[in-house]
Amino acid sequence: MKHVFLCGNPALDLACTLRARRTTRFETLDAPDRLDAWYLESGIVDSVSPCQEADLVQAVAVREAVYALVTARLAGDGYDDEALALVNETARRPPATPQLTAKGRWVEATPAQALSTVARHAIELLSGPDVPLMKECANPECTKVFIDRSRGGRREWCGMESCGNKIKAAAYRARKKETAAAR
């Protein structure tokens, strides 16, 4: 299973690795090697030393803190002090550092460096110009938050394949049923 990156920011993508938070939760970071895969697939690093269980526990804690901060920001609420402290503490650690090689850019990191990089993305997002562009998916079962960079700012779903098609198909079926009932 590959991870999904629809949100427009690595911190949001990490926050969305726990899917369907309001219904049947689906955890995509269920083992240390899944976290390794997430770091690589996200493009944050090109190589990461193998994650251990403690790295996974820390990443899940930071993920939950990022989600709490993002949803508070969307709701116009104040930040949770513990979530804020955890993200800031994680961001203070050394990040993944790109190196120039004969073949181009290469980023090799430890799990702690990769997570620090994600925390820094969260801080930049929540204190930067993309805050007004953050939206939660319009699918009531989905809890993904994304950056809406669409023309006109009318994007409603995290992705067409995952949510948009489901909602549109359900609306179509409802219209057909209503039309049939009216006859």
mmCIF file of the C-alpha atoms, coordinates in Angstrom:
data_MODEL
# 
_entry.id   MODEL 
# 
loop_
_atom_site.group_PDB 
_atom_site.id 
_atom_site.type_symbol 
_atom_site.label_atom_id 
_atom_site.label_alt_id 
_atom_site.label_comp_id 
_atom_site.label_asym_id 
_atom_site.label_entity_id 
_atom_site.label_seq_id 
_atom_site.pdbx_PDB_ins_code 
_atom_site.Cartn_x 
_atom_site.Cartn_y 
_atom_site.Cartn_z 
_atom_site.occupancy 
_atom_site.B_iso_or_equiv 
_atom_site.pdbx_formal_charge 
_atom_site.auth_seq_id 
_atom_site.auth_comp_id 
_atom_site.auth_asym_id 
_atom_site.auth_atom_id 
_atom_site.pdbx_PDB_model_num 
ATOM 1   C CA . MET A 1 1   ? 0.000   0.000  0.000   1.00 0.00 ? 1   MET A CA 1 
ATOM 2   C CA . LYS A 1 2   ? 1.374   3.368  -1.002  1.00 0.00 ? 2   LYS A CA 1 
ATOM 3   C CA . HIS A 1 3   ? 0.683   6.518  0.949   1.00 0.00 ? 3   HIS A CA 1 
ATOM 4   C CA . VAL A 1 4   ? -1.452  9.326  -0.450  1.00 0.00 ? 4   VAL A CA 1 
ATOM 5   C CA . PHE A 1 5   ? -0.225  12.900 -0.787  1.00 0.00 ? 5   PHE A CA 1 
ATOM 6   C CA . LEU A 1 6   ? -3.163  15.140 -1.713  1.00 0.00 ? 6   LEU A CA 1 
ATOM 7   C CA . CYS A 1 7   ? -2.953  17.865 0.875   1.00 0.00 ? 7   CYS A CA 1 
ATOM 8   C CA . GLY A 1 8   ? -0.344  20.224 -0.581  1.00 0.00 ? 8   GLY A CA 1 
ATOM 9   C CA . ASN A 1 9   ? 1.931   20.281 2.468   1.00 0.00 ? 9   ASN A CA 1 
ATOM 10  C CA . PRO A 1 10  ? 3.943   17.483 4.145   1.00 0.00 ? 10  PRO A CA 1 
ATOM 11  C CA . ALA A 1 11  ? 2.591   18.388 7.596   1.00 0.00 ? 11  ALA A CA 1 
ATOM 12  C CA . LEU A 1 12  ? -1.004  18.080 6.359   1.00 0.00 ? 12  LEU A CA 1 
ATOM 13  C CA . ASP A 1 13  ? -0.147  14.852 4.561   1.00 0.00 ? 13  ASP A CA 1 
ATOM 14  C CA . LEU A 1 14  ? 1.256   13.435 7.801   1.00 0.00 ? 14  LEU A CA 1 
ATOM 15  C CA . ALA A 1 15  ? -1.817  14.604 9.728   1.00 0.00 ? 15  ALA A CA 1 
ATOM 16  C CA . CYS A 1 16  ? -3.969  12.726 7.240   1.00 0.00 ? 16  CYS A CA 1 
ATOM 17  C CA . THR A 1 17  ? -2.240  9.371  7.712   1.00 0.00 ? 17  THR A CA 1 
ATOM 18  C CA . LEU A 1 18  ? -5.024  8.587  10.183  1.00 0.00 ? 18  LEU A CA 1 
ATOM 19  C CA . ARG A 1 19  ? -8.043  8.501  7.933   1.00 0.00 ? 19  ARG A CA 1 
ATOM 20  C CA . ALA A 1 20  ? -11.759 8.800  8.663   1.00 0.00 ? 20  ALA A CA 1 
ATOM 21  C CA . ARG A 1 21  ? -11.238 10.193 12.152  1.00 0.00 ? 21  ARG A CA 1 
ATOM 22  C CA . ARG A 1 22  ? -14.997 10.656 12.725  1.00 0.00 ? 22  ARG A CA 1 
ATOM 23  C CA . THR A 1 23  ? -16.079 7.180  11.632  1.00 0.00 ? 23  THR A CA 1 
ATOM 24  C CA . THR A 1 24  ? -14.099 3.998  11.185  1.00 0.00 ? 24  THR A CA 1 
ATOM 25  C CA . ARG A 1 25  ? -10.548 5.153  11.782  1.00 0.00 ? 25  ARG A CA 1 
ATOM 26  C CA . PHE A 1 26  ? -7.959  3.749  9.420   1.00 0.00 ? 26  PHE A CA 1 
ATOM 27  C CA . GLU A 1 27  ? -4.332  3.943  10.538  1.00 0.00 ? 27  GLU A CA 1 
ATOM 28  C CA . THR A 1 28  ? -1.783  3.961  7.729   1.00 0.00 ? 28  THR A CA 1 
ATOM 29  C CA . LEU A 1 29  ? 1.245   4.287  10.031  1.00 0.00 ? 29  LEU A CA 1 
ATOM 30  C CA . ASP A 1 30  ? 0.795   0.913  11.720  1.00 0.00 ? 30  ASP A CA 1 
ATOM 31  C CA . ALA A 1 31  ? 4.446   -0.215 11.715  1.00 0.00 ? 31  ALA A CA 1 
ATOM 32  C CA . PRO A 1 32  ? 7.892   1.417  11.683  1.00 0.00 ? 32  PRO A CA 1 
ATOM 33  C CA . ASP A 1 33  ? 8.517   0.393  8.064   1.00 0.00 ? 33  ASP A CA 1 
ATOM 34  C CA . ARG A 1 34  ? 5.305   2.203  7.040   1.00 0.00 ? 34  ARG A CA 1 
ATOM 35  C CA . LEU A 1 35  ? 6.756   5.376  8.556   1.00 0.00 ? 35  LEU A CA 1 
ATOM 36  C CA . ASP A 1 36  ? 9.993   4.790  6.618   1.00 0.00 ? 36  ASP A CA 1 
ATOM 37  C CA . ALA A 1 37  ? 7.902   4.470  3.463   1.00 0.00 ? 37  ALA A CA 1 
ATOM 38  C CA . TRP A 1 38  ? 5.979   7.653  4.256   1.00 0.00 ? 38  TRP A CA 1 
ATOM 39  C CA . TYR A 1 39  ? 9.158   9.688  4.681   1.00 0.00 ? 39  TYR A CA 1 
ATOM 40  C CA . LEU A 1 40  ? 10.525  8.391  1.360   1.00 0.00 ? 40  LEU A CA 1 
ATOM 41  C CA . GLU A 1 41  ? 7.275   8.667  -0.609  1.00 0.00 ? 41  GLU A CA 1 
ATOM 42  C CA . SER A 1 42  ? 6.623   12.178 0.703   1.00 0.00 ? 42  SER A CA 1 
ATOM 43  C CA . GLY A 1 43  ? 9.901   13.372 -0.808  1.00 0.00 ? 43  GLY A CA 1 
ATOM 44  C CA . ILE A 1 44  ? 11.117  14.793 2.495   1.00 0.00 ? 44  ILE A CA 1 
ATOM 45  C CA . VAL A 1 45  ? 14.115  12.477 2.320   1.00 0.00 ? 45  VAL A CA 1 
ATOM 46  C CA . ASP A 1 46  ? 15.766  10.273 -0.262  1.00 0.00 ? 46  ASP A CA 1 
ATOM 47  C CA . SER A 1 47  ? 17.105  7.891  2.365   1.00 0.00 ? 47  SER A CA 1 
ATOM 48  C CA . VAL A 1 48  ? 16.139  7.378  5.988   1.00 0.00 ? 48  VAL A CA 1 
ATOM 49  C CA . SER A 1 49  ? 17.725  5.120  8.566   1.00 0.00 ? 49  SER A CA 1 
ATOM 50  C CA . PRO A 1 50  ? 15.215  2.448  9.635   1.00 0.00 ? 50  PRO A CA 1 
ATOM 51  C CA . CYS A 1 51  ? 12.565  3.666  12.038  1.00 0.00 ? 51  CYS A CA 1 
ATOM 52  C CA . GLN A 1 52  ? 12.120  1.912  15.341  1.00 0.00 ? 52  GLN A CA 1 
ATOM 53  C CA . GLU A 1 53  ? 8.923   1.567  17.372  1.00 0.00 ? 53  GLU A CA 1 
ATOM 54  C CA . ALA A 1 54  ? 9.848   4.642  19.453  1.00 0.00 ? 54  ALA A CA 1 
ATOM 55  C CA . ASP A 1 55  ? 10.202  6.696  16.244  1.00 0.00 ? 55  ASP A CA 1 
ATOM 56  C CA . LEU A 1 56  ? 6.730   5.593  15.182  1.00 0.00 ? 56  LEU A CA 1 
ATOM 57  C CA . VAL A 1 57  ? 5.246   6.522  18.564  1.00 0.00 ? 57  VAL A CA 1 
ATOM 58  C CA . GLN A 1 58  ? 6.876   9.966  18.349  1.00 0.00 ? 58  GLN A CA 1 
ATOM 59  C CA . ALA A 1 59  ? 5.713   10.515 14.765  1.00 0.00 ? 59  ALA A CA 1 
ATOM 60  C CA . VAL A 1 60  ? 2.126   9.591  15.666  1.00 0.00 ? 60  VAL A CA 1 
ATOM 61  C CA . ALA A 1 61  ? 2.232   11.996 18.622  1.00 0.00 ? 61  ALA A CA 1 
ATOM 62  C CA . VAL A 1 62  ? 3.495   14.801 16.369  1.00 0.00 ? 62  VAL A CA 1 
ATOM 63  C CA . ARG A 1 63  ? 0.898   13.898 13.742  1.00 0.00 ? 63  ARG A CA 1 
ATOM 64  C CA . GLU A 1 64  ? -1.875  14.237 16.314  1.00 0.00 ? 64  GLU A CA 1 
ATOM 65  C CA . ALA A 1 65  ? -0.425  17.531 17.556  1.00 0.00 ? 65  ALA A CA 1 
ATOM 66  C CA . VAL A 1 66  ? -0.275  18.898 13.999  1.00 0.00 ? 66  VAL A CA 1 
ATOM 67  C CA . TYR A 1 67  ? -3.874  17.814 13.378  1.00 0.00 ? 67  TYR A CA 1 
ATOM 68  C CA . ALA A 1 68  ? -4.998  19.492 16.614  1.00 0.00 ? 68  ALA A CA 1 
ATOM 69  C CA . LEU A 1 69  ? -3.253  22.735 15.639  1.00 0.00 ? 69  LEU A CA 1 
ATOM 70  C CA . VAL A 1 70  ? -4.607  22.688 12.082  1.00 0.00 ? 70  VAL A CA 1 
ATOM 71  C CA . THR A 1 71  ? -8.204  22.008 13.136  1.00 0.00 ? 71  THR A CA 1 
ATOM 72  C CA . ALA A 1 72  ? -7.981  24.671 15.834  1.00 0.00 ? 72  ALA A CA 1 
ATOM 73  C CA . ARG A 1 73  ? -6.751  27.145 13.236  1.00 0.00 ? 73  ARG A CA 1 
ATOM 74  C CA . LEU A 1 74  ? -9.573  26.208 10.844  1.00 0.00 ? 74  LEU A CA 1 
ATOM 75  C CA . ALA A 1 75  ? -12.135 26.642 13.631  1.00 0.00 ? 75  ALA A CA 1 
ATOM 76  C CA . GLY A 1 76  ? -10.635 29.949 14.746  1.00 0.00 ? 76  GLY A CA 1 
ATOM 77  C CA . ASP A 1 77  ? -9.860  28.503 18.174  1.00 0.00 ? 77  ASP A CA 1 
ATOM 78  C CA . GLY A 1 78  ? -6.733  28.923 20.244  1.00 0.00 ? 78  GLY A CA 1 
ATOM 79  C CA . TYR A 1 79  ? -3.997  26.336 20.029  1.00 0.00 ? 79  TYR A CA 1 
ATOM 80  C CA . ASP A 1 80  ? -3.713  23.478 22.512  1.00 0.00 ? 80  ASP A CA 1 
ATOM 81  C CA . ASP A 1 81  ? -0.648  24.185 24.659  1.00 0.00 ? 81  ASP A CA 1 
ATOM 82  C CA . GLU A 1 82  ? 0.600   20.586 24.647  1.00 0.00 ? 82  GLU A CA 1 
ATOM 83  C CA . ALA A 1 83  ? 0.232   20.238 20.878  1.00 0.00 ? 83  ALA A CA 1 
ATOM 84  C CA . LEU A 1 84  ? 1.990   23.541 20.348  1.00 0.00 ? 84  LEU A CA 1 
ATOM 85  C CA . ALA A 1 85  ? 4.846   22.576 22.689  1.00 0.00 ? 85  ALA A CA 1 
ATOM 86  C CA . LEU A 1 86  ? 5.342   19.192 21.000  1.00 0.00 ? 86  LEU A CA 1 
ATOM 87  C CA . VAL A 1 87  ? 5.479   20.619 17.473  1.00 0.00 ? 87  VAL A CA 1 
ATOM 88  C CA . ASN A 1 88  ? 7.855   23.401 18.551  1.00 0.00 ? 88  ASN A CA 1 
ATOM 89  C CA . GLU A 1 89  ? 10.075  20.974 20.474  1.00 0.00 ? 89  GLU A CA 1 
ATOM 90  C CA . THR A 1 90  ? 10.240  18.632 17.477  1.00 0.00 ? 90  THR A CA 1 
ATOM 91  C CA . ALA A 1 91  ? 11.046  21.505 15.101  1.00 0.00 ? 91  ALA A CA 1 
ATOM 92  C CA . ARG A 1 92  ? 13.961  22.602 17.326  1.00 0.00 ? 92  ARG A CA 1 
ATOM 93  C CA . ARG A 1 93  ? 15.810  19.367 16.602  1.00 0.00 ? 93  ARG A CA 1 
ATOM 94  C CA . PRO A 1 94  ? 18.161  19.265 13.607  1.00 0.00 ? 94  PRO A CA 1 
ATOM 95  C CA . PRO A 1 95  ? 16.224  18.806 10.343  1.00 0.00 ? 95  PRO A CA 1 
ATOM 96  C CA . ALA A 1 96  ? 17.043  16.678 7.332   1.00 0.00 ? 96  ALA A CA 1 
ATOM 97  C CA . THR A 1 97  ? 19.732  18.542 5.410   1.00 0.00 ? 97  THR A CA 1 
ATOM 98  C CA . PRO A 1 98  ? 20.042  18.368 1.641   1.00 0.00 ? 98  PRO A CA 1 
ATOM 99  C CA . GLN A 1 99  ? 23.458  17.667 0.170   1.00 0.00 ? 99  GLN A CA 1 
ATOM 100 C CA . LEU A 1 100 ? 24.681  18.310 -3.330  1.00 0.00 ? 100 LEU A CA 1 
ATOM 101 C CA . THR A 1 101 ? 26.166  15.253 -4.989  1.00 0.00 ? 101 THR A CA 1 
ATOM 102 C CA . ALA A 1 102 ? 27.517  14.584 -8.472  1.00 0.00 ? 102 ALA A CA 1 
ATOM 103 C CA . LYS A 1 103 ? 24.035  13.261 -9.340  1.00 0.00 ? 103 LYS A CA 1 
ATOM 104 C CA . GLY A 1 104 ? 22.133  16.180 -7.811  1.00 0.00 ? 104 GLY A CA 1 
ATOM 105 C CA . ARG A 1 105 ? 20.335  16.854 -4.544  1.00 0.00 ? 105 ARG A CA 1 
ATOM 106 C CA . TRP A 1 106 ? 20.314  14.064 -1.948  1.00 0.00 ? 106 TRP A CA 1 
ATOM 107 C CA . VAL A 1 107 ? 18.709  14.079 1.503   1.00 0.00 ? 107 VAL A CA 1 
ATOM 108 C CA . GLU A 1 108 ? 19.736  11.388 3.942   1.00 0.00 ? 108 GLU A CA 1 
ATOM 109 C CA . ALA A 1 109 ? 18.271  11.568 7.451   1.00 0.00 ? 109 ALA A CA 1 
ATOM 110 C CA . THR A 1 110 ? 17.479  9.856  10.683  1.00 0.00 ? 110 THR A CA 1 
ATOM 111 C CA . PRO A 1 111 ? 13.806  9.480  11.610  1.00 0.00 ? 111 PRO A CA 1 
ATOM 112 C CA . ALA A 1 112 ? 14.196  12.337 14.125  1.00 0.00 ? 112 ALA A CA 1 
ATOM 113 C CA . GLN A 1 113 ? 15.603  14.637 11.425  1.00 0.00 ? 113 GLN A CA 1 
ATOM 114 C CA . ALA A 1 114 ? 12.804  13.737 9.022   1.00 0.00 ? 114 ALA A CA 1 
ATOM 115 C CA . LEU A 1 115 ? 10.169  14.381 11.706  1.00 0.00 ? 115 LEU A CA 1 
ATOM 116 C CA . SER A 1 116 ? 11.801  17.708 12.583  1.00 0.00 ? 116 SER A CA 1 
ATOM 117 C CA . THR A 1 117 ? 11.482  18.680 8.935   1.00 0.00 ? 117 THR A CA 1 
ATOM 118 C CA . VAL A 1 118 ? 7.768   17.856 8.991   1.00 0.00 ? 118 VAL A CA 1 
ATOM 119 C CA . ALA A 1 119 ? 7.283   19.884 12.193  1.00 0.00 ? 119 ALA A CA 1 
ATOM 120 C CA . ARG A 1 120 ? 8.994   22.829 10.519  1.00 0.00 ? 120 ARG A CA 1 
ATOM 121 C CA . HIS A 1 121 ? 6.596   22.501 7.594   1.00 0.00 ? 121 HIS A CA 1 
ATOM 122 C CA . ALA A 1 122 ? 3.708   22.651 10.084  1.00 0.00 ? 122 ALA A CA 1 
ATOM 123 C CA . ILE A 1 123 ? 5.062   25.824 11.657  1.00 0.00 ? 123 ILE A CA 1 
ATOM 124 C CA . GLU A 1 124 ? 5.597   27.457 8.265   1.00 0.00 ? 124 GLU A CA 1 
ATOM 125 C CA . LEU A 1 125 ? 2.090   26.465 7.166   1.00 0.00 ? 125 LEU A CA 1 
ATOM 126 C CA . LEU A 1 126 ? 0.313   27.651 10.303  1.00 0.00 ? 126 LEU A CA 1 
ATOM 127 C CA . SER A 1 127 ? 2.180   30.954 10.382  1.00 0.00 ? 127 SER A CA 1 
ATOM 128 C CA . GLY A 1 128 ? 2.284   31.634 6.663   1.00 0.00 ? 128 GLY A CA 1 
ATOM 129 C CA . PRO A 1 129 ? 0.214   32.859 3.744   1.00 0.00 ? 129 PRO A CA 1 
ATOM 130 C CA . ASP A 1 130 ? -1.437  29.483 3.026   1.00 0.00 ? 130 ASP A CA 1 
ATOM 131 C CA . VAL A 1 131 ? -3.630  29.557 6.157   1.00 0.00 ? 131 VAL A CA 1 
ATOM 132 C CA . PRO A 1 132 ? -6.623  31.069 4.302   1.00 0.00 ? 132 PRO A CA 1 
ATOM 133 C CA . LEU A 1 133 ? -6.252  28.340 1.657   1.00 0.00 ? 133 LEU A CA 1 
ATOM 134 C CA . MET A 1 134 ? -6.635  25.456 4.146   1.00 0.00 ? 134 MET A CA 1 
ATOM 135 C CA . LYS A 1 135 ? -9.903  23.542 3.876   1.00 0.00 ? 135 LYS A CA 1 
ATOM 136 C CA . GLU A 1 136 ? -11.328 20.320 5.227   1.00 0.00 ? 136 GLU A CA 1 
ATOM 137 C CA . CYS A 1 137 ? -12.679 17.856 2.677   1.00 0.00 ? 137 CYS A CA 1 
ATOM 138 C CA . ALA A 1 138 ? -16.425 18.291 2.051   1.00 0.00 ? 138 ALA A CA 1 
ATOM 139 C CA . ASN A 1 139 ? -16.975 14.546 2.367   1.00 0.00 ? 139 ASN A CA 1 
ATOM 140 C CA . PRO A 1 140 ? -18.443 14.206 5.887   1.00 0.00 ? 140 PRO A CA 1 
ATOM 141 C CA . GLU A 1 141 ? -16.626 10.892 6.370   1.00 0.00 ? 141 GLU A CA 1 
ATOM 142 C CA . CYS A 1 142 ? -13.244 12.319 5.391   1.00 0.00 ? 142 CYS A CA 1 
ATOM 143 C CA . THR A 1 143 ? -11.128 14.384 7.750   1.00 0.00 ? 143 THR A CA 1 
ATOM 144 C CA . LYS A 1 144 ? -8.335  15.383 5.390   1.00 0.00 ? 144 LYS A CA 1 
ATOM 145 C CA . VAL A 1 145 ? -7.288  19.018 5.409   1.00 0.00 ? 145 VAL A CA 1 
ATOM 146 C CA . PHE A 1 146 ? -5.749  20.357 2.210   1.00 0.00 ? 146 PHE A CA 1 
ATOM 147 C CA . ILE A 1 147 ? -4.432  23.552 0.651   1.00 0.00 ? 147 ILE A CA 1 
ATOM 148 C CA . ASP A 1 148 ? -6.868  24.787 -2.000  1.00 0.00 ? 148 ASP A CA 1 
ATOM 149 C CA . ARG A 1 149 ? -4.761  26.273 -4.752  1.00 0.00 ? 149 ARG A CA 1 
ATOM 150 C CA . SER A 1 150 ? -7.437  25.745 -7.368  1.00 0.00 ? 150 SER A CA 1 
ATOM 151 C CA . ARG A 1 151 ? -8.364  28.567 -9.660  1.00 0.00 ? 151 ARG A CA 1 
ATOM 152 C CA . GLY A 1 152 ? -11.153 30.428 -7.933  1.00 0.00 ? 152 GLY A CA 1 
ATOM 153 C CA . GLY A 1 153 ? -10.556 28.592 -4.664  1.00 0.00 ? 153 GLY A CA 1 
ATOM 154 C CA . ARG A 1 154 ? -13.556 26.303 -5.079  1.00 0.00 ? 154 ARG A CA 1 
ATOM 155 C CA . ARG A 1 155 ? -11.989 22.915 -4.466  1.00 0.00 ? 155 ARG A CA 1 
ATOM 156 C CA . GLU A 1 156 ? -14.249 20.920 -2.158  1.00 0.00 ? 156 GLU A CA 1 
ATOM 157 C CA . TRP A 1 157 ? -12.643 17.505 -1.860  1.00 0.00 ? 157 TRP A CA 1 
ATOM 158 C CA . CYS A 1 158 ? -9.236  16.258 -0.866  1.00 0.00 ? 158 CYS A CA 1 
ATOM 159 C CA . GLY A 1 159 ? -9.163  14.343 -4.150  1.00 0.00 ? 159 GLY A CA 1 
ATOM 160 C CA . MET A 1 160 ? -11.569 13.324 -6.880  1.00 0.00 ? 160 MET A CA 1 
ATOM 161 C CA . GLU A 1 161 ? -10.647 9.628  -6.750  1.00 0.00 ? 161 GLU A CA 1 
ATOM 162 C CA . SER A 1 162 ? -10.951 9.344  -3.001  1.00 0.00 ? 162 SER A CA 1 
ATOM 163 C CA . CYS A 1 163 ? -13.895 11.594 -2.148  1.00 0.00 ? 163 CYS A CA 1 
ATOM 164 C CA . GLY A 1 164 ? -15.144 13.730 -5.024  1.00 0.00 ? 164 GLY A CA 1 
ATOM 165 C CA . ASN A 1 165 ? -16.360 10.869 -7.184  1.00 0.00 ? 165 ASN A CA 1 
ATOM 166 C CA . LYS A 1 166 ? -18.115 9.223  -4.206  1.00 0.00 ? 166 LYS A CA 1 
ATOM 167 C CA . ILE A 1 167 ? -20.001 12.404 -3.328  1.00 0.00 ? 167 ILE A CA 1 
ATOM 168 C CA . LYS A 1 168 ? -20.885 13.201 -6.923  1.00 0.00 ? 168 LYS A CA 1 
ATOM 169 C CA . ALA A 1 169 ? -22.082 9.629  -7.571  1.00 0.00 ? 169 ALA A CA 1 
ATOM 170 C CA . ALA A 1 170 ? -24.182 9.658  -4.398  1.00 0.00 ? 170 ALA A CA 1 
ATOM 171 C CA . ALA A 1 171 ? -25.754 12.997 -5.394  1.00 0.00 ? 171 ALA A CA 1 
ATOM 172 C CA . TYR A 1 172 ? -26.492 11.649 -8.872  1.00 0.00 ? 172 TYR A CA 1 
ATOM 173 C CA . ARG A 1 173 ? -28.148 8.529  -7.439  1.00 0.00 ? 173 ARG A CA 1 
ATOM 174 C CA . ALA A 1 174 ? -30.205 10.680 -5.061  1.00 0.00 ? 174 ALA A CA 1 
ATOM 175 C CA . ARG A 1 175 ? -31.394 12.907 -7.929  1.00 0.00 ? 175 ARG A CA 1 
ATOM 176 C CA . LYS A 1 176 ? -32.334 9.859  -10.017 1.00 0.00 ? 176 LYS A CA 1 
ATOM 177 C CA . LYS A 1 177 ? -34.221 8.332  -7.082  1.00 0.00 ? 177 LYS A CA 1 
ATOM 178 C CA . GLU A 1 178 ? -36.043 11.632 -6.456  1.00 0.00 ? 178 GLU A CA 1 
ATOM 179 C CA . THR A 1 179 ? -36.978 11.922 -10.133 1.00 0.00 ? 179 THR A CA 1 
ATOM 180 C CA . ALA A 1 180 ? -38.256 8.337  -10.205 1.00 0.00 ? 180 ALA A CA 1 
ATOM 181 C CA . ALA A 1 181 ? -40.294 8.889  -7.045  1.00 0.00 ? 181 ALA A CA 1 
ATOM 182 C CA . ALA A 1 182 ? -41.840 12.076 -8.488  1.00 0.00 ? 182 ALA A CA 1 
ATOM 183 C CA . ARG A 1 183 ? -43.157 10.193 -11.520 1.00 0.00 ? 183 ARG A CA 1 
# 
